[in-house]
Amino acid sequence: MKKKLGLVLASFILLTACAPNFGDQEEQIVQETEDDSKEQAIIPKYNISDSYYKTILNTDKKAGESSYKPGAARGHVAEGISTRLDIDEFETGLMRVAQDTFSPDTYLFQEGQYLTSEVISSWLKRQLTGKAKQDAQAAAAKKDKNTTGNDEKYVEVGLNPPLPDIDDLEKANDQSPIYLAQILEHNYLIKNEDNSVQLGGVVIGLAMNSVHYYKQQEGFERKKVIDTKDLLQQGKVMADTILKRIRSTKGLENVPVVFAIYELEDKSSLVPGNYIAKSVVKEGTNSLGGWDTVDEDYVLFPSDEGTEKYRDDAQRFNSFKTDVEEFFPNYTGVIGKAFYKNGEMNYLDIEIPMQFYSKGEVIAFTQFITGKVMESFPDYISLEVNITSNNGQEALIIKEPKQEEPTVHIYK
């Protein structure tokens, strides 16, 4: 027993000695802030993936510690978006869109530091009309003209269309739905030769409603379905207005700006929405250029939509599903969530809930599924399989593109 314990300790010491010390790989830099002051920060050199941006951590001189610098509108993105799926995709998808303009090899990521929660909340409101508009303009005129654009007249101006002054609430919302649900700002920093960093670009995401929900006076929820063409047109007009406001904000007068329009899904959907268009505003430019289509799509398998849009992939998934059903009597269902980019499947997440009676069944089932996913799906996609039971997560299978052997983990 003592001999075995000694071997374990020796192995532990060896592993510890060989383990990389990521703390020594932090890079010290100086960052210019929004108020023209300078503060110490670090850039962690270790990056978990080439598809992710490195993120700046600010340094507390007194405590000698580093911390993540949250955005000026921290937590605000969850307001106005109904599902966790859309919240996550709205943010991570914006980083993906940004990579076409701001390469992760050159730029560093930081959450938006310029648009505050107050500003974003006011921009999400309906436009003011009549006396309400006059009162807001009068209040804006009293503000200190030396403050930033965030605190001036734009704070009182909503971007969504006004609600018509008619008694029929349903007709009013049908004529004038809420198009813009949320705004998200990301900042991309570039490192200078003197070991300092400065703002190199801004990306603005506009989350647009595909369904406008509202309540009747009796409290019953109603909804107005918005056509993609309509929300896209509205988003482009709003982006033009936001650009003018950004250019009047201190620190954002000349930086490149990317606008990306995101179409939210119905809140009952099992998959998130996706980005549908983007526009790049070059440095020093005060007007939007053309808009490019963003060809991304999330699809559920099995589903009529999946079969209609991607018949070959749907047949492949159904064949996999049939194999599982025939092999295991305790099978309770399988759901696939696929992400498509430029018409080609890029990622597939498969959820398999099962009823297990022993750990042996879990192992046998995981081995069977591992073989089937390797046979059933193309090797150029990223694949994740989550096998669960009433007790929680039982096994995880991950396969990256061109990976000959998947990574498999069975939970104890």
Coordinates of C-alpha atoms in Angstrom, one line a residue:
M1 CA 0.0 0.0 0.0
K2 CA 2.8 2.4 0.9
K3 CA 4.6 1.5 -2.3
K4 CA 1.5 2.3 -4.3
L5 CA 1.0 5.6 -2.5
G6 CA 4.7 6.5 -3.2
L7 CA 4.2 5.9 -6.9
V8 CA 1.1 8.1 -6.9
L9 CA 2.9 10.9 -5.1
A10 CA 5.9 10.6 -7.4
S11 CA 3.6 10.8 -10.4
F12 CA 1.9 13.9 -9.0
I13 CA 5.2 15.7 -8.4
L14 CA 6.3 14.8 -12.0
L15 CA 3.0 16.2 -13.4
T16 CA 3.3 19.3 -11.3
A17 CA 6.8 19.9 -12.5
C18 CA 5.8 19.5 -16.2
A19 CA 2.6 21.6 -15.9
P20 CA 2.8 25.0 -17.7
N21 CA 2.9 28.0 -15.5
F22 CA 0.4 30.3 -17.2
G23 CA 0.8 33.0 -14.5
D24 CA 4.3 33.8 -15.8
Q25 CA 3.0 34.2 -19.3
E26 CA 0.9 37.4 -18.7
E27 CA 1.9 40.4 -20.7
Q28 CA 1.9 43.8 -19.0
I29 CA 0.4 46.7 -21.0
V30 CA -0.9 50.2 -20.6
Q31 CA -4.5 51.0 -21.6
E32 CA -6.0 54.3 -22.4
T33 CA -9.5 54.7 -21.0
E34 CA -12.5 56.6 -22.2
D35 CA -11.6 59.6 -20.0
D36 CA -8.1 59.8 -21.5
S37 CA -6.5 58.5 -18.4
K38 CA -4.1 55.5 -18.4
E39 CA -4.3 52.3 -16.4
Q40 CA -2.2 49.1 -16.1
A41 CA -3.6 45.9 -17.6
I42 CA -2.4 42.5 -18.6
I43 CA -3.0 40.2 -21.6
P44 CA -3.1 36.5 -20.8
K45 CA -0.9 34.8 -23.4
Y46 CA -2.7 31.4 -23.1
N47 CA -5.6 31.2 -25.6
I48 CA -8.0 28.2 -25.4
S49 CA -8.8 28.4 -29.1
D50 CA -7.7 30.3 -32.2
S51 CA -11.3 31.3 -32.8
Y52 CA -11.5 33.2 -29.5
Y53 CA -10.1 36.7 -28.8
K54 CA -7.7 37.3 -26.0
T55 CA -9.2 39.5 -23.4
I56 CA -7.6 42.3 -21.4
L57 CA -7.6 42.1 -17.6
N58 CA -7.3 45.3 -15.6
T59 CA -4.7 45.5 -12.7
D60 CA -5.4 46.8 -9.3
K61 CA -2.1 48.4 -8.2
K62 CA -2.9 48.4 -4.5
A63 CA -4.1 44.8 -4.3
G64 CA -1.8 43.5 -7.0
E65 CA -4.6 41.6 -8.6
S66 CA -6.1 41.4 -12.0
S67 CA -9.8 41.4 -12.9
Y68 CA -12.1 41.3 -15.8
K69 CA -13.5 44.7 -16.8
P70 CA -17.2 44.5 -17.3
G71 CA -19.1 46.5 -20.0
A72 CA -20.7 49.8 -19.3
A73 CA -24.1 48.1 -19.9
R74 CA -23.3 44.9 -17.9
G75 CA -26.2 42.6 -17.7
H76 CA -28.4 44.7 -19.9
V77 CA -28.5 42.3 -22.8
A78 CA -30.7 39.9 -20.9
E79 CA -33.5 42.5 -20.9
G80 CA -35.8 42.4 -23.9
I81 CA -34.6 39.0 -25.1
S82 CA -36.9 36.1 -24.1
T83 CA -34.6 33.0 -24.2
R84 CA -31.2 32.0 -22.9
L85 CA -30.5 30.6 -26.3
D86 CA -30.9 33.9 -28.0
I87 CA -29.0 35.8 -25.3
D88 CA -26.0 33.6 -25.7
E89 CA -26.0 33.5 -29.5
F90 CA -26.6 37.2 -29.8
E91 CA -23.3 37.8 -27.9
T92 CA -21.1 34.9 -29.2
G93 CA -22.4 35.3 -32.8
L94 CA -21.4 39.0 -32.7
M95 CA -17.8 37.9 -31.9
R96 CA -17.9 35.6 -34.9
V97 CA -19.1 38.4 -37.2
A98 CA -16.4 40.7 -35.8
Q99 CA -13.7 38.2 -36.9
D100 CA -14.2 39.1 -40.6
T101 CA -13.1 42.7 -39.8
F102 CA -11.0 42.5 -36.6
S103 CA -8.8 39.4 -36.7
P104 CA -8.2 37.6 -33.4
D105 CA -4.5 37.5 -34.3
T106 CA -4.3 41.2 -34.2
Y107 CA -7.1 42.6 -32.0
L108 CA -8.0 42.1 -28.3
F109 CA -11.5 41.9 -27.0
Q110 CA -13.2 44.1 -24.4
E111 CA -16.8 44.5 -23.5
G112 CA -18.3 47.8 -24.6
Q113 CA -17.2 50.7 -22.5
Y114 CA -19.1 53.6 -24.2
L115 CA -22.8 52.8 -24.4
T116 CA -24.2 52.7 -20.9
S117 CA -27.3 50.9 -19.7
E118 CA -29.1 54.2 -19.5
V119 CA -28.3 55.1 -23.0
I120 CA -29.3 51.7 -24.4
S121 CA -32.5 51.6 -22.5
S122 CA -33.5 55.0 -23.8
W123 CA -32.7 54.0 -27.4
L124 CA -34.9 50.9 -27.1
K125 CA -37.9 53.0 -26.3
R126 CA -40.5 54.1 -28.8
Q127 CA -40.0 57.5 -30.4
L128 CA -41.6 60.4 -28.6
T129 CA -44.3 62.5 -30.3
G130 CA -46.3 65.6 -29.4
K131 CA -45.9 67.1 -26.0
A132 CA -43.7 64.3 -24.7
K133 CA -41.2 65.0 -27.4
Q134 CA -41.2 68.7 -26.7
D135 CA -40.6 68.1 -23.0
A136 CA -37.7 65.8 -23.7
Q137 CA -36.1 68.2 -26.0
A138 CA -36.4 71.0 -23.4
A139 CA -34.8 68.8 -20.8
A140 CA -32.0 68.0 -23.1
A141 CA -31.3 71.6 -23.8
K142 CA -30.7 72.2 -20.1
K143 CA -27.9 69.6 -20.0
D144 CA -24.3 70.5 -19.7
K145 CA -22.9 70.8 -23.3
N146 CA -19.5 69.7 -22.1
T147 CA -20.7 66.2 -21.4
T148 CA -20.3 63.3 -23.8
G149 CA -22.8 62.4 -26.5
N150 CA -24.1 59.6 -24.2
D151 CA -25.6 62.3 -21.8
E152 CA -27.0 64.8 -24.3
K153 CA -30.1 64.9 -26.4
Y154 CA -29.8 61.4 -27.8
V155 CA -30.6 59.9 -24.4
E156 CA -34.3 61.0 -24.8
V157 CA -34.7 59.6 -28.3
G158 CA -36.1 56.1 -28.8
L159 CA -35.5 54.2 -32.0
N160 CA -38.7 52.1 -32.1
P161 CA -41.6 53.6 -33.9
P162 CA -44.3 55.4 -31.9
L163 CA -47.5 53.7 -31.0
P164 CA -50.4 55.1 -33.0
D165 CA -52.9 57.1 -30.9
I166 CA -55.9 54.9 -31.5
D167 CA -58.1 53.1 -29.0
D168 CA -57.7 49.6 -30.5
L169 CA -54.5 48.3 -28.8
E170 CA -54.3 45.3 -31.1
K171 CA -54.5 47.3 -34.2
A172 CA -52.0 49.9 -32.9
N173 CA -49.4 47.1 -32.1
D174 CA -50.1 45.4 -35.4
Q175 CA -49.4 48.7 -37.3
S176 CA -46.4 49.6 -35.2
P177 CA -44.6 46.7 -33.4
I178 CA -41.5 46.9 -31.4
Y179 CA -38.7 46.0 -33.9
L180 CA -35.6 46.6 -31.9
A181 CA -35.3 44.4 -28.8
Q182 CA -31.7 45.0 -27.7
I183 CA -28.3 46.6 -28.5
L184 CA -24.9 45.2 -27.7
E185 CA -21.5 46.9 -28.0
H186 CA -18.2 45.2 -28.2
N187 CA -14.8 46.9 -28.3
Y188 CA -11.7 45.6 -30.2
L189 CA -8.3 46.9 -29.1
I190 CA -5.0 47.0 -30.9
K191 CA -1.6 46.8 -29.4
N192 CA 1.0 49.5 -30.2
E193 CA 4.8 49.2 -30.4
D194 CA 5.2 51.0 -27.0
N195 CA 3.3 48.2 -25.3
S196 CA 0.1 50.2 -24.9
V197 CA -3.3 49.4 -26.4
Q198 CA -5.9 51.6 -27.9
L199 CA -9.4 51.2 -29.3
G200 CA -9.2 49.8 -32.8
G201 CA -12.8 49.3 -33.6
V202 CA -16.4 48.9 -32.3
V203 CA -19.0 46.3 -33.2
I204 CA -22.7 47.0 -32.6
G205 CA -25.3 44.2 -32.6
L206 CA -28.9 45.0 -33.1
A207 CA -31.3 42.3 -31.9
M208 CA -34.5 42.6 -33.9
N209 CA -37.8 40.9 -33.0
S210 CA -39.3 38.4 -35.4
V211 CA -42.3 38.3 -33.1
H212 CA -43.6 41.3 -31.1
Y213 CA -45.3 40.3 -27.9
Y214 CA -47.7 42.6 -26.1
K215 CA -50.6 42.4 -23.6
Q216 CA -54.2 43.4 -24.0
Q217 CA -55.8 45.4 -21.3
E218 CA -57.2 42.2 -19.9
G219 CA -53.7 40.9 -19.5
F220 CA -53.7 38.3 -22.2
E221 CA -50.5 38.1 -24.3
R222 CA -50.9 38.6 -28.0
K223 CA -48.2 38.6 -30.7
K224 CA -47.5 40.2 -34.0
V225 CA -45.2 38.2 -36.4
I226 CA -42.7 40.4 -38.2
D227 CA -41.4 39.5 -41.6
T228 CA -37.6 39.2 -42.0
K229 CA -37.7 41.8 -44.8
D230 CA -39.4 44.3 -42.6
L231 CA -37.2 43.9 -39.6
L232 CA -34.1 44.0 -41.8
Q233 CA -35.3 47.3 -43.3
Q234 CA -36.0 48.8 -39.9
G235 CA -32.6 47.6 -38.5
K236 CA -30.7 49.3 -41.4
V237 CA -32.5 52.7 -40.7
M238 CA -31.8 52.4 -37.0
A239 CA -28.1 51.6 -37.6
D240 CA -27.8 54.8 -39.6
T241 CA -29.2 56.8 -36.7
I242 CA -27.0 55.0 -34.2
L243 CA -23.9 55.7 -36.3
K244 CA -24.6 59.4 -36.1
R245 CA -24.9 59.2 -32.3
I246 CA -21.7 57.1 -32.0
R247 CA -19.8 59.7 -34.0
S248 CA -20.8 62.4 -31.5
T249 CA -19.6 60.2 -28.6
K250 CA -16.2 61.1 -27.2
G251 CA -13.6 58.5 -28.3
L252 CA -15.8 57.1 -31.1
E253 CA -15.5 59.9 -33.6
N254 CA -13.3 58.1 -36.1
V255 CA -12.9 54.4 -35.2
P256 CA -14.1 51.7 -37.6
V257 CA -17.6 50.4 -36.7
V258 CA -19.3 47.2 -37.7
F259 CA -23.1 46.9 -37.5
A260 CA -24.7 43.4 -37.4
I261 CA -28.4 42.7 -37.4
Y262 CA -29.6 39.7 -35.5
E263 CA -33.1 38.1 -36.0
L264 CA -34.5 36.8 -32.7
E265 CA -36.4 33.5 -32.7
D266 CA -39.9 33.0 -31.3
K267 CA -39.5 32.5 -27.5
S268 CA -40.9 28.9 -27.8
S269 CA -38.2 27.8 -30.2
L270 CA -35.7 25.1 -29.3
V271 CA -32.9 26.8 -31.4
P272 CA -31.7 30.4 -31.3
G273 CA -32.0 33.0 -34.0
N274 CA -29.1 34.2 -36.1
Y275 CA -27.3 37.2 -37.7
I276 CA -28.6 38.0 -41.1
A277 CA -26.7 41.2 -42.2
K278 CA -23.7 43.3 -41.5
S279 CA -22.2 46.7 -42.6
V280 CA -18.7 47.9 -42.1
V281 CA -18.1 51.6 -41.5
K282 CA -14.5 52.6 -42.2
E283 CA -12.4 54.8 -40.0
G284 CA -13.4 58.4 -40.1
T285 CA -16.6 57.7 -42.2
N286 CA -19.9 59.1 -41.1
S287 CA -22.2 57.1 -43.3
L288 CA -23.1 53.5 -43.7
G289 CA -21.8 51.7 -46.8
G290 CA -23.5 48.7 -48.3
W291 CA -24.9 45.8 -46.3
D292 CA -23.7 42.2 -46.7
T293 CA -25.8 39.1 -46.1
V294 CA -24.7 36.9 -43.2
D295 CA -25.5 33.4 -44.2
E296 CA -26.0 31.6 -40.8
D297 CA -28.8 29.4 -39.7
Y298 CA -29.8 27.2 -36.7
V299 CA -31.9 24.2 -37.4
L300 CA -33.6 21.5 -35.3
F301 CA -33.5 17.8 -36.2
P302 CA -35.8 16.1 -36.7
S303 CA -38.2 18.8 -38.0
D304 CA -40.1 19.8 -41.1
E305 CA -37.8 22.8 -41.5
G306 CA -34.7 20.7 -41.3
T307 CA -36.0 18.3 -43.9
E308 CA -37.1 21.1 -46.2
K309 CA -33.9 23.1 -46.0
Y310 CA -31.3 20.4 -45.6
R311 CA -32.7 17.1 -46.9
D312 CA -29.5 15.1 -47.0
D313 CA -28.5 16.1 -43.4
A314 CA -32.0 15.3 -42.3
Q315 CA -31.9 11.8 -43.8
R316 CA -28.5 11.3 -42.2
F317 CA -29.8 12.3 -38.8
N318 CA -33.0 10.2 -39.1
S319 CA -30.9 7.2 -40.0
F320 CA -28.7 7.7 -36.9
K321 CA -31.9 8.1 -34.8
T322 CA -33.3 4.8 -36.2
D323 CA -30.1 3.0 -35.3
V324 CA -30.3 4.2 -31.7
E325 CA -34.0 3.2 -31.4
E326 CA -33.3 -0.4 -32.7
F327 CA -30.3 -1.0 -30.5
F328 CA -31.5 0.3 -27.1
P329 CA -35.0 -0.5 -25.7
N330 CA -34.7 2.3 -23.1
Y331 CA -34.3 5.0 -25.7
T332 CA -36.5 8.0 -25.0
G333 CA -35.6 10.4 -27.9
V334 CA -32.8 12.3 -29.6
I335 CA -32.6 15.9 -30.7
G336 CA -30.1 17.6 -32.9
K337 CA -29.3 21.3 -33.1
A338 CA -27.3 22.1 -36.1
F339 CA -25.5 25.4 -37.0
Y340 CA -25.1 26.2 -40.7
K341 CA -22.7 28.8 -42.2
N342 CA -22.8 29.6 -45.9
G343 CA -25.2 26.7 -46.5
E344 CA -22.9 24.0 -44.9
M345 CA -23.3 22.3 -41.6
N346 CA -20.6 23.7 -39.2
Y347 CA -21.6 22.3 -35.8
L348 CA -24.0 19.7 -34.5
D349 CA -25.1 19.3 -30.9
I350 CA -27.0 16.1 -30.1
E351 CA -29.0 15.6 -26.9
I352 CA -29.9 12.0 -26.0
P353 CA -31.9 11.4 -22.8
M354 CA -31.9 7.8 -21.6
Q355 CA -33.2 5.6 -18.8
F356 CA -30.2 3.6 -17.4
Y357 CA -30.2 0.8 -14.8
S358 CA -26.5 0.3 -14.4
K359 CA -23.2 2.0 -15.1
G360 CA -22.5 -0.9 -17.5
E361 CA -25.4 0.3 -19.6
V362 CA -24.0 3.8 -19.7
I363 CA -20.7 2.5 -20.9
A364 CA -22.2 0.2 -23.5
F365 CA -24.5 2.9 -24.8
T366 CA -21.7 5.5 -25.0
Q367 CA -19.5 3.2 -26.9
F368 CA -22.3 2.4 -29.4
I369 CA -23.1 6.1 -29.9
T370 CA -19.5 7.0 -30.3
G371 CA -19.2 4.6 -33.2
K372 CA -22.4 5.7 -34.8
V373 CA -21.6 9.4 -34.8
M374 CA -18.3 8.7 -36.4
E375 CA -20.0 6.7 -39.1
S376 CA -23.0 8.8 -39.6
F377 CA -21.8 12.4 -39.9
P378 CA -19.2 14.1 -42.1
D379 CA -15.7 14.6 -40.5
Y380 CA -15.6 18.3 -41.4
I381 CA -18.1 19.4 -38.7
S382 CA -17.7 19.9 -35.0
L383 CA -19.8 17.5 -33.1
E384 CA -21.0 17.3 -29.4
V385 CA -23.2 14.6 -27.9
N386 CA -24.6 14.9 -24.4
I387 CA -26.1 11.7 -23.0
T388 CA -28.3 12.3 -19.9
S389 CA -30.6 10.5 -17.5
N390 CA -32.8 11.5 -14.6
N391 CA -29.6 11.6 -12.6
G392 CA -28.0 14.2 -14.8
Q393 CA -25.2 14.1 -17.3
E394 CA -24.0 10.6 -17.9
A395 CA -21.5 11.0 -20.8
L396 CA -20.0 13.5 -23.2
I397 CA -18.7 12.9 -26.7
I398 CA -16.8 15.7 -28.6
K399 CA -15.3 15.5 -32.1
E400 CA -13.5 18.3 -33.8
P401 CA -13.2 18.6 -37.6
K402 CA -10.8 16.0 -39.1
Q403 CA -10.2 14.5 -35.7
E404 CA -9.7 10.7 -36.1
E405 CA -10.6 9.8 -32.6
P406 CA -13.3 11.6 -30.6
T407 CA -12.9 12.7 -27.0
V408 CA -15.2 10.7 -24.7
H409 CA -15.9 11.2 -21.0
I410 CA -18.2 9.1 -18.8
Y411 CA -19.2 10.9 -15.6
K412 CA -18.8 9.0 -12.3

